[in-house]
mmCIF file of C-alpha atoms in Angstrom:
data_model
loop_
_atom_site.group_PDB
_atom_site.id
_atom_site.type_symbol
_atom_site.label_atom_id
_atom_site.label_comp_id
_atom_site.label_asym_id
_atom_site.label_seq_id
_atom_site.Cartn_x
_atom_site.Cartn_y
_atom_site.Cartn_z
ATOM 1 C CA MET C 1 9.799 56.907 -44.103
ATOM 2 C CA PRO C 2 12.111 57.765 -41.227
ATOM 3 C CA ASP C 3 10.608 58.541 -37.860
ATOM 4 C CA VAL C 4 9.741 62.213 -37.445
ATOM 5 C CA GLY C 5 10.266 62.357 -33.712
ATOM 6 C CA VAL C 6 12.467 65.092 -32.279
ATOM 7 C CA GLU C 7 16.011 64.218 -31.309
ATOM 8 C CA LYS C 8 17.687 66.309 -28.636
ATOM 9 C CA ASP C 9 20.487 68.624 -29.708
ATOM 10 C CA ARG C 10 22.006 71.025 -27.207
ATOM 11 C CA ASN C 11 22.932 73.373 -30.072
ATOM 12 C CA MET C 12 19.371 73.567 -31.435
ATOM 13 C CA PRO C 13 16.966 74.334 -28.571
ATOM 14 C CA VAL C 14 13.432 73.084 -29.097
ATOM 15 C CA CYS C 15 10.628 75.617 -28.691
ATOM 16 C CA GLY C 16 6.877 75.642 -29.088
ATOM 17 C CA GLY C 17 5.932 73.012 -26.544
ATOM 18 C CA ASN C 18 7.196 69.868 -24.804
ATOM 19 C CA ALA C 19 9.119 67.668 -27.219
ATOM 20 C CA GLY C 20 7.588 64.594 -25.595
ATOM 21 C CA GLU C 21 3.989 65.614 -26.212
ATOM 22 C CA PRO C 22 2.096 64.714 -29.402
ATOM 23 C CA ASP C 23 1.277 67.529 -31.812
ATOM 24 C CA LYS C 24 -2.208 68.923 -31.180
ATOM 25 C CA ALA C 25 -2.626 70.682 -34.524
ATOM 26 C CA VAL C 26 -4.895 69.050 -37.081
ATOM 27 C CA GLN C 27 -3.504 68.521 -40.557
ATOM 28 C CA THR C 28 -5.540 70.046 -43.374
ATOM 29 C CA VAL C 29 -4.020 67.613 -45.890
ATOM 30 C CA ASP C 30 -3.492 63.873 -45.458
ATOM 31 C CA TRP C 31 0.246 64.128 -45.954
ATOM 32 C CA THR C 32 0.847 60.761 -44.330
ATOM 33 C CA GLY C 33 -1.153 59.046 -47.054
ATOM 34 C CA ALA C 34 0.269 61.258 -49.808
ATOM 35 C CA VAL C 35 3.881 60.676 -48.786
ATOM 36 C CA GLU C 36 3.265 56.936 -48.435
ATOM 37 C CA ARG C 37 2.108 56.920 -52.064
ATOM 38 C CA LEU C 38 5.139 58.972 -53.102
ATOM 39 C CA VAL C 39 7.417 56.418 -51.462
ATOM 40 C CA ARG C 40 5.464 53.512 -52.954
ATOM 41 C CA TYR C 41 5.547 54.743 -56.540
ATOM 42 C CA LEU C 42 8.858 56.643 -56.654
ATOM 43 C CA ARG C 43 10.810 55.171 -53.731
ATOM 44 C CA VAL C 44 12.091 58.569 -52.647
ATOM 45 C CA LYS C 45 14.895 58.174 -50.129
ATOM 46 C CA GLN C 46 14.640 61.549 -48.424
ATOM 47 C CA THR C 47 11.828 63.099 -46.414
ATOM 48 C CA PRO C 48 9.552 65.505 -48.377
ATOM 49 C CA VAL C 49 9.299 68.772 -46.454
ATOM 50 C CA GLY C 50 7.277 71.950 -46.371
ATOM 51 C CA VAL C 51 8.666 75.455 -45.925
ATOM 52 C CA LYS C 52 6.811 78.476 -44.599
ATOM 53 C CA TYR C 53 7.982 82.069 -44.112
ATOM 54 C CA PHE C 54 7.034 84.263 -41.147
ATOM 55 C CA GLU C 55 7.221 87.987 -40.539
ATOM 56 C CA THR C 56 8.017 87.721 -36.830
ATOM 57 C CA LYS C 57 10.202 85.489 -34.689
ATOM 58 C CA GLU C 58 7.302 85.163 -32.251
ATOM 59 C CA GLU C 59 5.265 83.341 -34.903
ATOM 60 C CA ILE C 60 8.172 80.999 -35.551
ATOM 61 C CA CYS C 61 8.573 80.148 -31.861
ATOM 62 C CA LYS C 62 4.914 79.084 -31.698
ATOM 63 C CA ILE C 63 5.519 76.218 -34.146
ATOM 64 C CA PRO C 64 5.423 72.890 -32.240
ATOM 65 C CA LYS C 65 8.891 71.481 -31.479
ATOM 66 C CA VAL C 66 10.662 74.002 -33.698
ATOM 67 C CA ARG C 67 14.439 74.048 -33.381
ATOM 68 C CA ILE C 68 15.860 77.557 -33.040
ATOM 69 C CA PRO C 69 19.454 77.791 -34.309
ATOM 70 C CA THR C 70 22.207 79.132 -32.075
ATOM 71 C CA ARG C 71 24.891 78.979 -34.758
ATOM 72 C CA HIS C 72 25.269 80.427 -38.230
ATOM 73 C CA ILE C 73 23.056 78.279 -40.458
ATOM 74 C CA ALA C 74 22.411 78.764 -44.180
ATOM 75 C CA PRO C 75 18.892 78.421 -45.624
ATOM 76 C CA CYS C 76 19.948 75.333 -47.609
ATOM 77 C CA THR C 77 21.300 73.783 -44.403
ATOM 78 C CA THR C 78 17.965 74.339 -42.679
ATOM 79 C CA ILE C 79 16.086 72.577 -45.487
ATOM 80 C CA SER C 80 18.463 69.612 -45.344
ATOM 81 C CA GLN C 81 18.071 69.379 -41.558
ATOM 82 C CA ALA C 82 14.351 68.818 -42.153
ATOM 83 C CA VAL C 83 14.948 66.505 -45.123
ATOM 84 C CA GLN C 84 17.705 64.350 -43.634
ATOM 85 C CA PHE C 85 17.089 64.536 -39.870
ATOM 86 C CA ASN C 86 13.280 64.958 -39.877
ATOM 87 C CA TRP C 87 13.666 68.093 -37.744
ATOM 88 C CA THR C 88 11.297 71.027 -37.664
ATOM 89 C CA ALA C 89 14.011 73.640 -38.071
ATOM 90 C CA ALA C 90 13.960 77.433 -38.158
ATOM 91 C CA CYS C 91 16.102 79.714 -40.269
ATOM 92 C CA LEU C 92 16.335 83.204 -38.755
ATOM 93 C CA ALA C 93 17.660 86.441 -40.185
ATOM 94 C CA GLU C 94 20.064 86.885 -37.256
ATOM 95 C CA THR C 95 21.606 83.420 -37.682
ATOM 96 C CA VAL C 96 21.922 83.431 -41.477
ATOM 97 C CA HIS C 97 25.631 83.952 -42.128
ATOM 98 C CA ILE C 98 25.563 86.735 -44.775
ATOM 99 C CA ASN C 99 23.288 89.410 -46.241
ATOM 100 C CA TYR C 100 23.582 87.752 -49.648
ATOM 101 C CA CYS C 101 21.413 84.822 -48.490
ATOM 102 C CA ARG C 102 19.194 87.075 -46.370
ATOM 103 C CA GLY C 103 18.465 89.145 -49.473
ATOM 104 C CA ILE C 104 17.237 86.144 -51.467
ATOM 105 C CA HIS C 105 14.955 85.020 -48.641
ATOM 106 C CA GLY C 106 13.329 88.355 -47.840
ATOM 107 C CA MET C 107 15.253 88.892 -44.613
ATOM 108 C CA PHE C 108 17.233 91.902 -45.822
ATOM 109 C CA GLU C 109 16.494 95.025 -47.874
ATOM 110 C CA ARG C 110 18.748 94.537 -50.902
ATOM 111 C CA ASP C 111 20.926 97.651 -51.133
ATOM 112 C CA GLU C 112 23.502 98.965 -53.587
ATOM 113 C CA LYS C 113 26.282 96.898 -52.013
ATOM 114 C CA TRP C 114 24.176 93.742 -52.294
ATOM 115 C CA ARG C 115 23.240 94.457 -55.916
ATOM 116 C CA SER C 116 26.849 95.132 -56.897
ATOM 117 C CA GLY C 117 27.571 91.400 -56.949
ATOM 118 C CA LYS C 118 31.017 92.045 -55.494
ATOM 119 C CA ILE C 119 30.782 88.925 -53.327
ATOM 120 C CA PHE C 120 31.134 86.732 -56.447
ATOM 121 C CA ASN C 121 33.634 88.858 -58.377
ATOM 122 C CA LYS C 122 36.717 86.756 -59.242
ATOM 123 C CA VAL C 123 35.008 83.852 -57.453
ATOM 124 C CA TYR C 124 32.201 82.655 -59.706
ATOM 125 C CA TYR C 125 32.596 85.328 -62.380
ATOM 126 C CA GLU C 126 35.433 86.965 -64.230
ATOM 127 C CA ASN C 127 34.386 90.546 -63.548
ATOM 128 C CA MET C 128 32.008 92.791 -61.630
ATOM 129 C CA CYS C 129 29.711 93.187 -64.628
ATOM 130 C CA ASP C 130 28.978 89.453 -64.726
ATOM 131 C CA SER C 131 28.708 89.252 -60.932
ATOM 132 C CA LYS C 132 26.152 92.055 -60.936
ATOM 133 C CA ALA C 133 24.234 90.386 -63.763
ATOM 134 C CA HIS C 134 24.002 87.224 -61.659
ATOM 135 C CA HIS C 135 22.522 89.122 -58.719
ATOM 136 C CA GLU C 136 20.032 90.907 -60.967
ATOM 137 C CA ALA C 137 18.860 87.537 -62.326
ATOM 138 C CA LEU C 138 18.098 86.069 -58.891
ATOM 139 C CA SER C 139 14.508 85.455 -57.808
ATOM 140 C CA CYS C 140 14.188 87.062 -54.362
ATOM 141 C CA LEU C 141 11.371 87.321 -51.847
ATOM 142 C CA PRO C 142 10.177 90.758 -50.706
ATOM 143 C CA PRO C 143 12.095 92.019 -47.630
ATOM 144 C CA LYS C 144 9.519 91.421 -44.929
ATOM 145 C CA TYR C 145 10.421 88.154 -43.225
ATOM 146 C CA ALA C 146 12.073 87.295 -39.925
ATOM 147 C CA GLY C 147 12.785 83.797 -41.172
ATOM 148 C CA PHE C 148 11.225 80.522 -42.211
ATOM 149 C CA VAL C 149 10.558 77.053 -40.860
ATOM 150 C CA ALA C 150 11.129 73.765 -42.673
ATOM 151 C CA SER C 151 9.403 70.616 -41.455
ATOM 152 C CA PRO C 152 8.531 67.142 -42.764
ATOM 153 C CA LEU C 153 5.116 67.254 -44.436
ATOM 154 C CA VAL C 154 3.975 64.285 -42.363
ATOM 155 C CA SER C 155 4.784 66.023 -39.058
ATOM 156 C CA GLY C 156 1.676 68.222 -39.199
ATOM 157 C CA ARG C 157 3.559 71.130 -37.607
ATOM 158 C CA LEU C 158 3.180 73.510 -40.551
ATOM 159 C CA HIS C 159 -0.069 74.264 -42.363
ATOM 160 C CA ASP C 160 -0.670 75.929 -45.716
ATOM 161 C CA VAL C 161 3.053 75.844 -46.455
ATOM 162 C CA ASP C 162 4.506 78.235 -49.017
ATOM 163 C CA ALA C 163 6.259 75.429 -50.911
ATOM 164 C CA CYS C 164 6.922 71.697 -50.731
ATOM 165 C CA ILE C 165 10.441 70.400 -51.372
ATOM 166 C CA VAL C 166 11.486 66.928 -52.520
ATOM 167 C CA TYR C 167 15.059 65.713 -53.041
ATOM 168 C CA ALA C 168 15.087 63.162 -55.872
ATOM 169 C CA ASP C 169 17.251 61.612 -58.559
ATOM 170 C CA SER C 170 16.725 62.562 -62.202
ATOM 171 C CA ALA C 171 14.423 59.621 -62.999
ATOM 172 C CA GLN C 172 12.236 60.338 -59.966
ATOM 173 C CA ALA C 173 12.147 64.010 -60.928
ATOM 174 C CA PHE C 174 11.046 63.132 -64.447
ATOM 175 C CA MET C 175 8.255 60.848 -63.229
ATOM 176 C CA LEU C 176 7.012 63.365 -60.647
ATOM 177 C CA LEU C 177 6.876 66.231 -63.146
ATOM 178 C CA ALA C 178 5.337 63.967 -65.794
ATOM 179 C CA GLY C 179 2.748 63.026 -63.176
ATOM 180 C CA TRP C 180 1.965 66.703 -62.670
ATOM 181 C CA GLN C 181 1.489 67.123 -66.425
ATOM 182 C CA TYR C 182 -0.870 64.141 -66.584
ATOM 183 C CA PHE C 183 -3.810 66.292 -65.474
ATOM 184 C CA GLY C 184 -3.995 69.351 -67.716
ATOM 185 C CA TYR C 185 -0.801 69.559 -69.725
ATOM 186 C CA GLU C 186 1.422 72.608 -69.391
ATOM 187 C CA LYS C 187 5.006 73.081 -70.504
ATOM 188 C CA LEU C 188 7.248 73.693 -67.510
ATOM 189 C CA GLU C 189 10.261 76.004 -67.710
ATOM 190 C CA PHE C 190 13.244 76.069 -65.379
ATOM 191 C CA THR C 191 16.136 78.436 -64.845
ATOM 192 C CA PHE C 192 19.775 78.185 -63.886
ATOM 193 C CA VAL C 193 21.272 81.262 -62.231
ATOM 194 C CA GLY C 194 24.381 79.437 -61.091
ATOM 195 C CA GLU C 195 25.164 79.541 -57.367
ATOM 196 C CA SER C 196 22.000 79.741 -55.226
ATOM 197 C CA THR C 197 19.685 76.865 -56.088
ATOM 198 C CA CYS C 198 17.215 78.154 -53.485
ATOM 199 C CA SER C 199 16.469 81.062 -55.827
ATOM 200 C CA ASP C 200 15.793 78.724 -58.763
ATOM 201 C CA SER C 201 13.715 76.278 -56.725
ATOM 202 C CA TRP C 202 11.455 76.970 -53.766
ATOM 203 C CA VAL C 203 11.828 80.781 -53.794
ATOM 204 C CA SER C 204 10.868 80.779 -57.470
ATOM 205 C CA THR C 205 7.933 78.446 -56.752
ATOM 206 C CA ILE C 206 6.657 80.842 -54.082
ATOM 207 C CA LEU C 207 6.902 83.801 -56.451
ATOM 208 C CA THR C 208 5.491 82.131 -59.585
ATOM 209 C CA GLY C 209 3.306 79.365 -58.183
ATOM 210 C CA LYS C 210 4.914 76.929 -60.640
ATOM 211 C CA PRO C 211 6.739 73.621 -60.044
ATOM 212 C CA LYS C 212 10.507 73.945 -60.318
ATOM 213 C CA VAL C 213 13.454 71.566 -60.550
ATOM 214 C CA SER C 214 17.008 72.712 -59.885
ATOM 215 C CA ILE C 215 20.565 71.410 -59.864
ATOM 216 C CA PRO C 216 22.017 71.712 -56.352
ATOM 217 C CA SER C 217 24.696 74.378 -56.178
ATOM 218 C CA PHE C 218 28.182 74.190 -54.674
ATOM 219 C CA ALA C 219 26.808 75.525 -51.375
ATOM 220 C CA ASP C 220 23.935 73.006 -51.361
ATOM 221 C CA ARG C 221 26.473 70.209 -51.465
ATOM 222 C CA LYS C 222 29.089 71.743 -49.135
ATOM 223 C CA PHE C 223 26.729 73.155 -46.474
ATOM 224 C CA GLY C 224 23.399 71.449 -47.296
ATOM 225 C CA GLY C 225 24.839 67.947 -47.558
ATOM 226 C CA MET C 226 23.125 67.151 -50.858
ATOM 227 C CA LYS C 227 24.262 64.069 -52.744
ATOM 228 C CA ASP C 228 25.722 64.011 -56.249
ATOM 229 C CA ASP C 229 22.632 62.304 -57.718
ATOM 230 C CA GLU C 230 20.014 64.573 -56.110
ATOM 231 C CA LEU C 231 17.935 67.341 -57.644
ATOM 232 C CA VAL C 232 15.730 69.844 -55.802
ATOM 233 C CA ILE C 233 12.052 69.753 -56.773
ATOM 234 C CA SER C 234 9.676 72.355 -55.375
ATOM 235 C CA MET C 235 5.913 72.696 -55.762
ATOM 236 C CA LYS C 236 2.913 74.263 -54.108
ATOM 237 C CA GLU C 237 0.876 71.882 -51.952
ATOM 238 C CA LYS C 238 -1.884 71.382 -54.514
ATOM 239 C CA ASP C 239 0.665 70.701 -57.243
ATOM 240 C CA LEU C 240 2.521 68.043 -55.259
ATOM 241 C CA LEU C 241 -0.775 66.275 -54.544
ATOM 242 C CA ARG C 242 -1.669 66.548 -58.246
ATOM 243 C CA ALA C 243 1.749 65.159 -59.213
ATOM 244 C CA ILE C 244 1.380 62.178 -56.874
ATOM 245 C CA ASP C 245 -2.043 61.402 -58.365
ATOM 246 C CA GLY C 246 -0.462 61.621 -61.806
ATOM 247 C CA VAL C 247 2.404 59.301 -60.861
ATOM 248 C CA GLU C 248 -0.184 56.764 -59.704
ATOM 249 C CA ALA C 249 -1.992 57.107 -63.036
ATOM 250 C CA LEU C 250 1.282 56.594 -64.917
ATOM 251 C CA PHE C 251 1.964 53.510 -62.809
ATOM 252 C CA LYS C 252 -1.381 52.032 -63.822
ATOM 253 C CA SER C 253 -0.567 52.602 -67.480
ATOM 254 C CA GLY C 254 2.742 50.758 -67.110
ATOM 255 C CA LEU C 255 5.098 53.757 -66.786
ATOM 256 C CA ARG C 256 6.826 52.929 -63.534
ATOM 257 C CA TYR C 257 9.848 53.722 -61.394
ATOM 258 C CA PRO C 258 12.485 52.388 -61.406
ATOM 259 C CA ILE C 259 12.540 52.634 -65.174
ATOM 260 C CA ALA C 260 13.618 49.211 -66.454
ATOM 261 C CA PRO C 261 16.320 49.655 -69.109
ATOM 262 C CA TYR C 262 15.757 47.922 -72.423
ATOM 263 C CA SER C 263 18.675 46.171 -74.097
ATOM 264 C CA LEU C 264 20.837 48.388 -76.287
ATOM 265 C CA THR C 265 21.074 45.577 -78.862
ATOM 266 C CA THR C 266 17.467 44.292 -78.898
ATOM 267 C CA ASP C 267 14.652 45.216 -81.280
ATOM 268 C CA MET C 268 12.803 47.885 -79.305
ATOM 269 C CA ILE C 269 9.337 47.150 -80.734
ATOM 270 C CA ASP C 270 8.513 44.675 -77.962
ATOM 271 C CA GLY C 271 9.303 47.310 -75.353
ATOM 272 C CA LEU C 272 6.893 49.968 -76.664
ATOM 273 C CA PRO C 273 3.264 50.571 -75.651
ATOM 274 C CA LYS C 274 0.858 49.321 -78.328
ATOM 275 C CA SER C 275 -0.397 52.849 -79.000
ATOM 276 C CA TYR C 276 3.098 53.851 -80.162
ATOM 277 C CA LEU C 277 2.972 51.342 -83.024
ATOM 278 C CA GLU C 278 0.190 53.334 -84.711
ATOM 279 C CA PHE C 279 2.520 56.273 -85.256
#
């Protein structure tokens, strides 16, 4: 995994203590060990992060080495700063660029103008009716937050996070979710609202408590720097730990990443588990 030390950036002042001092907080979960296993079994390329929402800016500024934005930064950008740069980054209501995003993340009381959907009329949708329907379908947090902080899980700077976020390719996503299902099967259901993957992923996880996987939106790629082959996976802490345990169990049974392709012109019998041949 990349180093999680803090790099200096004059545009993102570091708060919450001296950046050269080690973190004094004690982790409640062994995320170092858990993430090492995630890398071992799934070879994830990006840093798994945690996100936590706060009702006051004062609480946010108490987070060790948190970077407070001085420019307009979107929520998806903040997540990717933690994922790609290993920063502990804040997203604040006053530095989010528009009320549309604030409304999804509980930083703005959604009003009639917000609910109209006008922002997407003739942009993503043909008419106001469809734009409004999109806004009504969004999963949104209650309007009580000053912002949130995203930080690598291994940093130990956030505790009892609201959601964990992993960027992964489709095969890694399949194996991670299959690992979650290994212990106590449950059918998982996902949504697609269109623009605003944050609503379909970690915001939805916070509201429902369920694992989610989402296709990065246009904004995720343009402003969040997500790659063409990446998906957004979000889970509660206990579910990510359960999924990693499940991935390890799948590995032991021979279901491993990367998934070795079998020849398209070879008899597939030799490539199947023995138990399959009974059915």
